[in-house]
XYZ file of C-alpha atoms in Angstrom:
721
model
C 60.471 94.875 55.212
C 56.813 95.641 54.734
C 55.915 99.340 54.917
C 52.529 100.169 56.367
C 51.140 103.628 56.863
C 48.948 102.408 59.719
C 49.545 99.560 62.195
C 45.971 98.335 61.580
C 46.981 97.367 58.066
C 49.857 95.294 59.399
C 47.503 93.497 61.786
C 45.112 92.717 58.924
C 47.975 91.476 56.758
C 49.156 89.235 59.568
C 45.657 87.799 59.959
C 45.638 87.027 56.237
C 48.966 85.202 56.542
C 47.654 83.245 59.535
C 44.516 82.220 57.657
C 46.625 80.706 54.862
C 48.960 78.967 57.313
C 51.987 81.263 56.947
C 52.585 82.087 60.596
C 56.278 82.884 60.103
C 55.408 85.581 57.574
C 52.741 86.953 59.928
C 55.265 87.070 62.772
C 57.766 88.873 60.528
C 55.168 91.516 59.595
C 54.202 92.164 63.239
C 57.831 92.219 64.373
C 58.682 94.810 61.694
C 55.846 97.034 62.871
C 56.919 96.820 66.517
C 60.539 97.527 65.574
C 59.679 100.387 63.237
C 60.518 103.963 64.201
C 57.220 105.180 62.824
C 55.190 103.553 65.599
C 56.971 104.546 68.831
C 53.908 106.174 70.418
C 51.748 103.849 72.454
C 48.265 103.041 71.224
C 45.660 100.362 71.808
C 46.214 98.853 68.375
C 49.921 98.512 69.165
C 49.015 96.497 72.269
C 46.813 94.246 70.114
C 49.697 93.770 67.680
C 52.008 92.894 70.577
C 49.523 90.345 71.959
C 49.165 88.739 68.530
C 52.945 88.759 68.026
C 53.604 87.037 71.371
C 50.885 84.494 70.637
C 52.660 83.590 67.406
C 56.006 83.448 69.230
C 54.527 80.956 71.684
C 52.951 78.849 68.944
C 56.211 78.773 66.982
C 58.362 78.599 70.177
C 60.558 81.504 69.148
C 61.897 82.923 72.396
C 64.448 85.301 70.888
C 61.785 87.022 68.786
C 59.574 87.381 71.849
C 62.450 88.874 73.855
C 63.221 91.408 71.118
C 59.575 92.409 70.818
C 59.239 92.840 74.599
C 62.352 95.019 74.689
C 60.897 97.223 71.954
C 57.514 97.416 73.631
C 59.033 98.210 77.022
C 60.710 101.268 75.491
C 57.318 102.363 74.118
C 55.484 101.838 77.438
C 58.241 102.956 79.823
C 57.009 106.491 80.330
C 53.373 106.242 79.217
C 51.529 103.047 80.094
C 53.298 100.376 82.110
C 49.963 98.687 82.702
C 49.903 97.692 79.046
C 53.336 96.089 79.412
C 52.040 94.162 82.431
C 49.024 92.954 80.450
C 51.196 91.825 77.559
C 53.626 89.964 79.817
C 50.811 88.218 81.676
C 49.358 87.140 78.328
C 52.783 85.822 77.297
C 53.129 83.824 80.521
C 49.583 82.411 80.254
C 50.077 81.278 76.667
C 53.422 79.628 77.459
C 51.959 77.779 80.439
C 48.928 76.696 78.401
C 51.260 75.357 75.698
C 53.208 73.324 78.253
C 50.008 71.923 79.792
C 48.624 71.000 76.354
C 51.883 69.220 75.534
C 51.653 67.234 78.757
C 48.032 66.258 78.133
C 48.933 65.327 74.548
C 51.780 63.131 75.779
C 49.453 61.400 78.240
C 46.921 60.912 75.469
C 49.567 59.345 73.255
C 50.520 56.940 76.030
C 46.897 56.046 76.828
C 45.798 55.789 73.175
C 46.239 51.991 73.020
C 43.584 49.736 71.576
C 44.155 46.807 73.939
C 45.488 47.527 77.413
C 46.127 43.810 77.949
C 48.311 43.594 74.878
C 52.012 43.035 75.508
C 54.605 45.484 74.281
C 55.275 45.400 70.570
C 58.619 44.108 69.282
C 59.404 47.606 68.033
C 58.906 49.170 71.470
C 60.959 46.409 73.100
C 63.806 47.012 70.637
C 63.688 50.779 71.278
C 63.774 50.167 75.038
C 66.701 47.756 74.835
C 68.691 50.000 72.474
C 67.960 53.401 74.003
C 67.415 52.362 77.607
C 64.167 54.385 77.691
C 60.548 53.387 77.882
C 57.837 54.773 75.625
C 56.763 57.398 78.180
C 60.289 58.820 78.401
C 60.579 58.999 74.623
C 57.173 60.636 74.318
C 58.037 63.214 76.976
C 61.324 63.998 75.249
C 59.645 64.454 71.869
C 56.528 66.351 72.949
C 56.852 67.758 76.448
C 60.537 68.689 76.667
C 60.519 71.356 73.890
C 57.595 73.098 75.569
C 59.226 72.899 78.995
C 62.371 74.445 77.545
C 60.330 77.243 76.021
C 58.406 77.791 79.284
C 61.725 78.038 81.173
C 63.005 80.508 78.553
C 59.785 82.500 78.984
C 60.370 82.911 82.723
C 63.933 84.062 82.141
C 62.877 86.544 79.449
C 60.191 88.092 81.661
C 62.570 88.395 84.609
C 65.139 90.119 82.384
C 62.512 92.541 81.069
C 61.204 93.447 84.550
C 64.468 93.603 86.485
C 64.689 97.444 86.477
C 60.971 98.264 86.434
C 60.016 99.407 89.924
C 56.294 99.708 89.276
C 56.052 96.083 88.145
C 57.867 94.536 91.111
C 54.775 92.521 92.009
C 54.751 90.913 88.553
C 58.495 90.284 88.912
C 57.840 88.469 92.191
C 54.969 86.461 90.711
C 57.159 85.399 87.772
C 59.976 84.397 90.121
C 57.505 82.342 92.186
C 56.323 80.568 89.006
C 59.925 79.839 88.056
C 60.540 78.410 91.546
C 57.395 76.289 91.227
C 58.633 75.068 87.818
C 61.995 73.970 89.278
C 60.308 72.334 92.258
C 57.671 70.510 90.206
C 60.062 69.062 87.631
C 63.083 68.709 89.981
C 65.258 70.950 87.787
C 68.364 71.442 89.924
C 70.521 72.887 87.146
C 67.875 75.393 86.086
C 67.353 76.399 89.726
C 71.076 77.174 90.083
C 70.926 79.306 86.940
C 67.805 81.040 88.202
C 69.538 81.785 91.513
C 72.536 83.280 89.664
C 70.175 85.342 87.504
C 68.297 86.774 90.504
C 71.600 87.405 92.313
C 72.892 89.332 89.285
C 69.700 91.373 89.183
C 70.088 92.263 92.867
C 73.765 93.162 92.398
C 72.854 95.364 89.445
C 70.183 97.123 91.497
C 72.602 97.747 94.363
C 75.305 99.146 92.060
C 73.294 101.172 89.551
C 69.888 101.784 91.078
C 70.278 101.729 94.854
C 67.429 104.242 95.223
C 64.987 101.550 94.114
C 65.851 99.489 97.200
C 65.450 102.420 99.560
C 61.764 101.794 100.145
C 60.850 99.170 102.779
C 58.245 97.701 100.400
C 60.873 96.898 97.772
C 63.188 95.349 100.333
C 60.339 93.290 101.771
C 59.364 92.100 98.281
C 62.912 90.995 97.507
C 63.063 89.276 100.903
C 59.876 87.369 100.107
C 61.389 86.303 96.784
C 64.520 85.047 98.537
C 62.547 83.192 101.187
C 60.494 81.430 98.508
C 63.748 80.658 96.711
C 65.214 79.327 99.971
C 62.223 77.021 100.478
C 62.695 75.499 97.023
C 66.461 75.136 97.564
C 65.826 73.218 100.796
C 63.146 71.142 99.091
C 65.604 70.222 96.287
C 68.359 69.685 98.901
C 70.671 72.169 97.210
C 72.388 73.215 100.417
C 75.170 75.271 98.836
C 72.608 77.343 96.938
C 70.572 77.636 100.143
C 73.606 79.041 101.951
C 74.196 81.579 99.148
C 70.517 82.603 99.349
C 70.862 83.052 103.123
C 73.798 85.383 102.492
C 71.649 87.336 100.014
C 68.869 87.588 102.628
C 71.327 88.803 105.237
C 72.621 91.447 102.803
C 69.063 92.672 102.138
C 68.341 92.821 105.869
C 71.451 94.909 106.461
C 70.601 97.117 103.502
C 67.113 97.856 104.778
C 66.735 101.096 106.735
C 63.670 99.732 108.467
C 64.061 96.622 110.656
C 62.442 93.574 109.052
C 59.298 92.112 110.488
C 59.727 89.590 113.340
C 57.892 86.960 111.298
C 60.485 87.396 108.540
C 63.379 87.036 110.957
C 61.745 83.970 112.543
C 61.535 82.257 109.155
C 65.114 83.341 108.451
C 66.496 81.739 111.630
C 64.306 78.655 111.189
C 65.804 78.066 107.731
C 69.289 78.638 109.139
C 68.738 75.841 111.643
C 68.089 73.416 108.780
C 71.091 74.546 106.735
C 73.520 74.440 109.643
C 72.219 71.024 110.713
C 72.765 69.553 107.253
C 76.254 71.066 107.089
C 77.066 69.540 110.544
C 77.789 72.999 111.929
C 76.177 72.304 115.262
C 77.414 75.449 117.012
C 75.642 77.833 114.635
C 72.707 75.446 114.414
C 72.290 75.916 118.163
C 72.630 79.688 117.895
C 70.080 79.810 115.098
C 67.669 77.823 117.270
C 68.340 80.208 120.158
C 67.553 83.212 117.941
C 64.421 81.543 116.605
C 63.262 80.683 120.129
C 63.859 84.231 121.401
C 61.913 85.873 118.540
C 59.062 83.356 118.736
C 58.770 83.732 122.493
C 58.518 87.526 122.250
C 56.483 88.085 119.052
C 54.299 84.994 118.815
C 51.525 85.141 121.431
C 49.835 82.066 119.944
C 52.509 79.691 121.234
C 51.174 77.112 123.662
C 53.011 76.087 126.823
C 53.829 72.706 125.330
C 55.322 74.309 122.199
C 57.416 76.627 124.372
C 58.706 73.657 126.385
C 59.587 71.722 123.237
C 61.334 74.733 121.679
C 63.317 75.415 124.861
C 64.296 71.761 125.048
C 65.395 71.854 121.420
C 67.532 74.920 122.111
C 69.155 73.229 125.104
C 69.792 69.962 123.258
C 71.207 71.793 120.234
C 73.548 73.685 122.564
C 74.636 70.517 124.327
C 75.123 68.813 120.954
C 77.885 71.247 120.010
C 81.179 69.294 119.994
C 83.393 69.921 122.990
C 86.475 72.070 122.363
C 89.881 70.342 122.561
C 91.630 70.367 125.907
C 94.712 71.929 124.317
C 95.414 73.872 121.153
C 97.059 71.813 118.430
C 100.100 72.646 116.409
C 98.240 73.320 113.189
C 97.651 77.031 113.566
C 96.728 77.397 109.908
C 93.623 75.234 110.294
C 92.736 77.175 113.414
C 92.905 80.478 111.503
C 90.862 79.091 108.600
C 88.166 77.833 110.971
C 88.170 81.162 112.795
C 87.637 83.074 109.533
C 84.843 80.679 108.587
C 83.176 81.112 111.974
C 83.427 84.901 111.672
C 81.644 84.767 108.320
C 78.914 82.519 109.712
C 78.557 84.666 112.836
C 77.623 87.671 110.683
C 74.595 85.748 109.413
C 73.376 85.504 113.018
C 74.185 89.098 113.908
C 77.303 88.458 116.001
C 80.413 90.627 115.786
C 82.628 88.102 117.598
C 82.974 84.364 117.264
C 80.444 82.612 119.520
C 81.358 79.545 121.530
C 79.662 76.596 123.184
C 80.457 77.853 126.714
C 79.120 81.342 125.958
C 75.893 79.902 124.508
C 75.210 77.612 127.473
C 75.948 80.380 129.973
C 73.581 82.657 128.096
C 70.864 80.008 128.152
C 71.240 79.732 131.921
C 71.323 83.504 132.390
C 68.182 83.975 130.243
C 66.456 81.213 132.214
C 65.872 79.087 129.124
C 66.763 75.906 131.028
C 63.796 76.425 133.331
C 61.402 76.130 130.357
C 62.697 72.700 129.367
C 60.381 69.704 129.657
C 60.329 68.176 133.114
C 62.030 64.941 132.000
C 65.144 66.885 130.925
C 65.195 69.797 133.390
C 68.347 68.694 135.179
C 70.160 67.526 132.001
C 72.280 70.681 131.765
C 73.503 70.481 135.377
C 74.007 66.724 135.053
C 76.310 67.044 132.037
C 77.977 70.395 132.675
C 78.114 70.941 136.452
C 77.870 67.695 138.427
C 80.676 65.213 138.992
C 79.227 61.672 138.951
C 81.693 59.397 137.169
C 80.147 56.161 138.493
C 76.435 57.028 138.230
C 76.299 59.406 135.247
C 75.505 56.666 132.724
C 72.631 55.204 134.734
C 71.139 58.612 135.534
C 71.335 59.737 131.867
C 69.901 56.492 130.480
C 66.150 57.333 130.943
C 66.754 60.807 129.631
C 68.378 59.391 126.491
C 65.417 57.040 126.042
C 63.037 60.009 126.252
C 65.050 61.915 123.631
C 65.056 58.905 121.286
C 61.283 58.498 121.550
C 60.369 62.159 121.085
C 59.721 62.894 117.363
C 61.101 66.448 117.489
C 64.167 65.640 119.592
C 65.254 62.219 118.411
C 67.781 63.593 115.877
C 69.840 64.911 118.825
C 70.016 61.478 120.519
C 73.351 60.341 118.946
C 75.051 63.629 119.819
C 73.787 63.620 123.436
C 74.877 59.972 123.795
C 78.332 60.970 122.626
C 78.415 63.915 125.062
C 77.367 61.694 127.990
C 80.056 59.146 127.141
C 82.749 61.833 126.804
C 81.743 63.280 130.183
C 82.031 59.790 131.682
C 85.525 59.435 130.183
C 86.602 62.874 131.436
C 85.349 62.259 134.957
C 86.793 58.730 135.101
C 90.165 60.057 133.937
C 90.214 62.335 137.004
C 89.529 59.419 139.351
C 91.247 56.413 137.752
C 94.631 55.887 136.149
C 93.471 52.668 134.524
C 90.438 50.376 134.544
C 89.176 47.299 132.761
C 87.223 47.571 129.528
C 84.376 45.594 131.122
C 83.969 48.211 133.847
C 83.971 51.004 131.274
C 81.257 49.211 129.330
C 79.210 48.888 132.523
C 79.473 52.647 133.186
C 78.304 53.299 129.593
C 75.727 50.526 129.389
C 73.583 52.489 126.932
C 76.299 51.959 124.239
C 77.703 48.888 122.568
C 81.403 48.081 122.663
C 81.797 49.150 119.029
C 80.186 52.510 119.766
C 82.438 52.955 122.814
C 85.554 52.294 120.753
C 84.392 54.586 117.943
C 83.455 57.492 120.230
C 86.670 57.084 122.218
C 88.702 57.228 119.016
C 86.861 60.371 117.896
C 87.394 62.024 121.277
C 91.111 61.198 121.254
C 91.406 62.425 117.664
C 89.702 65.686 118.674
C 92.118 65.975 121.640
C 89.286 66.072 124.166
C 90.555 63.146 126.256
C 93.681 60.965 126.309
C 92.769 57.299 126.491
C 94.553 54.129 125.378
C 93.056 50.657 124.922
C 95.202 47.655 125.837
C 93.419 44.716 124.195
C 95.906 42.150 125.505
C 95.215 43.066 129.101
C 91.633 44.215 128.454
C 92.387 47.500 130.172
C 91.792 51.199 129.529
C 94.571 53.642 130.467
C 93.856 57.348 131.014
C 96.358 60.131 130.390
C 99.725 60.212 128.546
C 103.231 61.553 128.981
C 102.437 64.423 126.664
C 100.082 65.910 129.253
C 102.421 65.819 132.280
C 103.722 69.358 131.699
C 100.190 70.669 131.262
C 99.007 68.916 134.413
C 101.925 70.396 136.364
C 101.074 73.844 134.995
C 97.457 73.499 136.121
C 98.542 72.261 139.552
C 100.955 75.169 139.938
C 98.177 77.586 138.995
C 95.850 76.073 141.564
C 98.630 76.110 144.163
C 99.212 79.805 143.493
C 95.526 80.566 144.039
C 95.456 78.595 147.277
C 98.601 80.312 148.577
C 97.042 83.675 147.822
C 94.017 82.758 149.929
C 96.332 81.630 152.749
C 98.270 84.916 152.612
C 95.006 86.846 152.874
C 94.072 84.849 155.937
C 97.485 85.361 157.597
C 97.801 89.059 156.691
C 94.299 90.513 156.595
C 95.740 94.053 156.647
C 96.933 93.611 153.066
C 93.445 92.738 152.006
C 92.111 95.746 153.899
C 94.698 97.970 152.229
C 93.627 96.702 148.810
C 89.991 97.369 149.642
C 90.861 100.918 150.793
C 92.633 101.529 147.495
C 89.578 100.322 145.624
C 87.335 102.615 147.700
C 89.592 105.561 146.898
C 89.388 104.774 143.204
C 85.619 104.438 143.374
C 85.268 107.746 145.263
C 87.374 109.471 142.609
C 85.124 108.001 139.975
C 82.036 109.241 141.806
C 83.493 112.772 142.088
C 84.264 112.933 138.385
C 81.101 111.161 137.335
C 79.071 114.363 136.825
C 81.791 115.990 134.744
C 82.192 112.844 132.680
C 78.442 112.707 132.214
C 78.413 116.285 130.891
C 81.264 115.468 128.529
C 79.370 112.461 127.263
C 76.216 114.568 126.744
C 78.181 117.249 124.888
C 79.837 114.559 122.837
C 76.397 113.168 122.082
C 75.325 116.584 120.745
C 78.442 116.747 118.612
C 77.755 113.260 117.320
C 74.149 114.176 116.500
C 75.339 117.221 114.540
C 77.840 115.089 112.712
C 75.131 112.569 111.981
C 72.864 115.301 110.614
C 75.710 116.567 108.482
C 76.461 113.069 107.317
C 72.793 112.424 106.509
C 72.644 115.667 104.570
C 75.724 114.677 102.572
C 74.342 111.179 102.035
C 70.997 112.582 100.839
C 72.828 114.936 98.530
C 74.966 112.099 97.268
C 71.887 109.898 96.860
C 70.188 112.636 94.856
C 73.233 113.018 92.643
C 73.411 109.247 92.312
C 69.745 109.107 91.362
C 70.264 111.767 88.704
C 73.304 109.888 87.456
C 71.315 106.652 87.363
C 68.511 108.344 85.442
C 71.043 109.699 82.972
C 72.673 106.283 82.608
C 69.279 104.653 82.213
C 68.422 107.146 79.488
C 71.729 106.432 77.772
C 71.109 102.698 78.054
C 67.629 103.113 76.579
C 69.059 105.168 73.748
C 71.770 102.593 73.128
C 69.190 99.818 73.225
C 66.993 101.721 70.782
C 70.014 102.361 68.584
C 70.944 98.679 68.685
C 67.412 97.644 67.782
C 67.322 100.107 64.886
C 70.719 98.919 63.685
C 69.524 95.322 63.799
C 66.405 96.320 61.863
C 68.516 98.150 59.256
C 70.797 95.129 59.032
C 67.795 92.889 58.403
C 66.512 95.285 55.749
C 69.942 95.437 54.123
C 70.228 91.667 54.208
C 66.767 91.325 52.655
C 67.634 93.806 49.892
C 70.907 92.016 49.295
C 69.117 88.697 48.998
C 66.681 90.220 46.519
C 69.549 91.683 44.495
C 71.374 88.363 44.563
C 68.237 86.571 43.420
C 67.760 89.081 40.621
C 71.407 88.832 39.627
C 71.195 85.058 39.673
C 68.213 85.135 37.344
C 69.958 87.592 35.009
C 73.068 85.437 35.013
C 71.025 82.345 34.209
C 69.313 84.142 31.334
C 72.624 85.427 30.028
C 74.136 81.970 30.265
C 71.227 80.458 28.387
C 71.567 83.122 25.683
C 75.274 82.462 25.336
C 74.650 78.741 25.196
C 72.595 79.226 22.051
C 75.499 80.887 20.251
C 78.029 78.696 18.529
C 80.978 80.675 19.837
C 79.934 80.253 23.454
C 79.656 76.489 23.478
C 83.181 75.994 24.703
C 82.630 78.650 27.368
C 79.509 76.924 28.687
C 81.240 73.605 29.063
C 83.365 74.702 32.050
C 80.931 77.243 33.537
C 78.522 76.392 36.378
C 75.648 78.833 35.936
C 74.037 77.915 39.302
C 77.072 79.242 41.183
C 77.064 82.565 39.334
C 75.518 85.230 41.545
C 75.638 88.317 39.288
C 76.290 89.258 35.625
C 79.562 90.921 36.541
C 80.953 87.706 37.877
C 79.531 85.866 34.891
C 81.329 88.277 32.516
C 84.527 87.770 34.462
C 84.125 84.030 33.965
C 83.571 84.673 30.237
C 86.698 86.802 29.980
C 88.698 84.166 31.786
C 87.397 81.478 29.396
C 88.082 83.625 26.295
C 91.547 84.439 27.544
C 92.191 80.768 28.073
C 90.986 79.899 24.561
C 93.047 82.721 23.063
C 96.097 81.464 24.881
C 95.458 77.947 23.593
C 95.101 79.307 20.021
C 98.339 81.264 20.277
C 100.092 78.173 21.593
C 98.764 76.164 18.643
C 99.897 78.873 16.116
C 103.290 79.035 17.758
C 103.688 75.257 17.490
C 102.530 75.375 13.830
C 104.962 78.200 12.964
C 107.769 76.350 14.617
C 106.890 73.239 12.666
C 106.862 75.214 9.353
C 110.198 76.743 10.268
C 111.744 73.332 10.796
C 110.328 72.094 7.503
C 111.624 75.118 5.619
C 115.064 74.742 7.159
C 115.203 71.044 6.246
C 114.072 71.861 2.693
C 116.752 74.513 2.310
C 119.425 72.265 3.733
C 118.473 69.617 1.205
C 118.398 72.279 -1.590
C 121.962 73.571 -1.012
C 123.864 70.813 -3.004
C 121.295 71.057 -5.765
C 121.812 74.807 -5.916
C 125.553 74.267 -6.080
C 125.107 71.865 -8.952
C 122.653 74.228 -10.626
C 125.050 77.077 -10.110
C 127.963 75.166 -11.637
C 125.804 74.179 -14.557
C 124.559 77.739 -14.961
C 128.084 79.039 -14.721
C 129.260 76.654 -17.392
C 126.242 77.389 -19.507
C 126.708 81.100 -19.012
C 130.375 80.789 -19.924
C 129.524 78.964 -23.075
C 126.851 81.502 -23.758
C 129.293 84.337 -23.207
C 131.854 82.723 -25.460
C 129.211 82.151 -28.082
C 128.071 85.760 -27.768
C 131.677 86.908 -27.974
C 132.237 84.861 -31.075
C 128.998 86.073 -32.578
C 129.949 89.617 -31.643
C 133.367 89.259 -33.123
C 131.909 87.818 -36.333
C 129.287 90.496 -36.447
C 131.796 93.155 -35.603
C 134.118 91.933 -38.315
C 131.250 91.927 -40.800
C 130.405 95.479 -39.879
C 134.065 96.432 -40.091
C 134.401 94.903 -43.422
C 131.199 96.544 -44.545
C 132.293 99.920 -43.246
C 135.703 99.422 -44.819
C 134.066 98.741 -48.149
C 131.933 101.782 -47.814
C 134.861 103.947 -46.951
C 136.784 102.701 -49.965
C 133.868 103.477 -52.152
C 133.721 107.007 -51.055
C 137.322 107.425 -51.577
């Protein structure tokens, strides 16, 4: 790590490295300065260093280095100058986008840089196309443009991660998210858009859990709503309907979280997008409700609507309501599917602000009660009464035929034509089943002349499958039979119910006093209610006061809890910043330690090489150098260990040789001695004989000499005598 007393010196050193073409070294110098503990106070020169560092990161396409530098610089600017952080991030985004644009222009230049435009493709390009299945443009984009697009995508993700908890830079966060959306939309990046959606969803979840105070202001909520609406537009453009539904749930959560009601324009866009999502998912009931909500808000808060637009919107609401599939005439046996659908409808109803499951009948009744049907275009004014109220089994098809033609020809309504045709046909079947027991297929086709025979069979099958009607086709007789044995009990039950109602009316006519008595009882109940109304009103008012006090108490406790939560979040944020700073310092120390270790290893390697060369010159080390790889020796200690191992091995070999030699000498000596034994015996016998002779000779000589001496001494003794 380079140590500089002033950051200006590091900037100058980096410029020198850049001038000689060593951009990696320049980036390392600037990164060390930004990561250093000595320069944790913000200054203008530090901003210049950061700008230069990010420029090098963009040129070298090193996203991880840029992310680390931005984390370090955010810690420096967090409490002092967030404007500098904004400037640096904008510079980073501009450089990344410029790099991507230059790569695209370069790729186009490579493609257009052909001497003869009339020249056919070269054999090489044809072979590459046949082998790889790609043309030259695709290969050029992959080689030149794709790396820069990957880096630009990484840039957007890095900036969003840096700005996710910075309240004062929410506008920059929104602008970056919009650029990321534009990137996904421009290049049709579905996978990246899903990842971006998950990233933004995680950011929002983190804010809700750990920094809920940041979302308390209406401005922040509105900003996040605008981000989600832009995200929703791109999801619909890319036809990612599952992601669009998840985004709608996020929008609904933000709306519920907001203390201030969202703007009507925002809610209008919200319901308009819901109409598209529910239509694609074939959920026609909630599609109709979304249209109804959108129509209501637009009618109240949009004074610029023309009369024609109001008529078209009202007609769309009515047609969407009529397009909702009819409910089955009886509940099936599969209660599990019914419960699953009910839970699903409950979840979808929350997105539209309903606490109970809506239904087709409730929607149509509400449209009539709110007088929406009166705003429908004149050609379709009586469509609701024709399909829902009137009983015209023989003329319904002919009356509805011009209305269906109008719907098919209208550009805004033509998508509802198949559903309205199906509804008209089902109404014809239902009304015919109440009049006829059976009829010919030709007559049925005449009543539904706006459909082909195939469409009639298909729609009839769907209606029977949905348990809306009970119809059977007899192709041998060419007849249509209505009803089945399974419905006899249900028909009897309905007839008994109707009979009971009629008998009740008859009893009231015969005995009017009973009806009068019932009315008197009702009047007594109402009078009691009127007498106690004032007391009940006072109780309600007193209860209201109690509720207000409880609300004030609850608000006080919530404010207190919010304050404590804010303090806790600040403490946690401080701890996270400290941990982040500690992690960065640890990484810097690890890099320094790794660099020192590499230098020591290099030094040790050089020393080991020198020592090996010196040993190679000596005669005694030649055998050691044969089996020693000096390039793999990292330090002298290891080299000496290798020497000791080699010397020990040679010593062991020498001892083994001496042991073999001693053993060989021992065997030779033993063989020599074994061969010497008979010779020694012979020598011994000869010596013994020789010694015996010698002893006898000595004894004889001694006896002779002794006798001579005796004789001599005897002579002497005789003389003396």
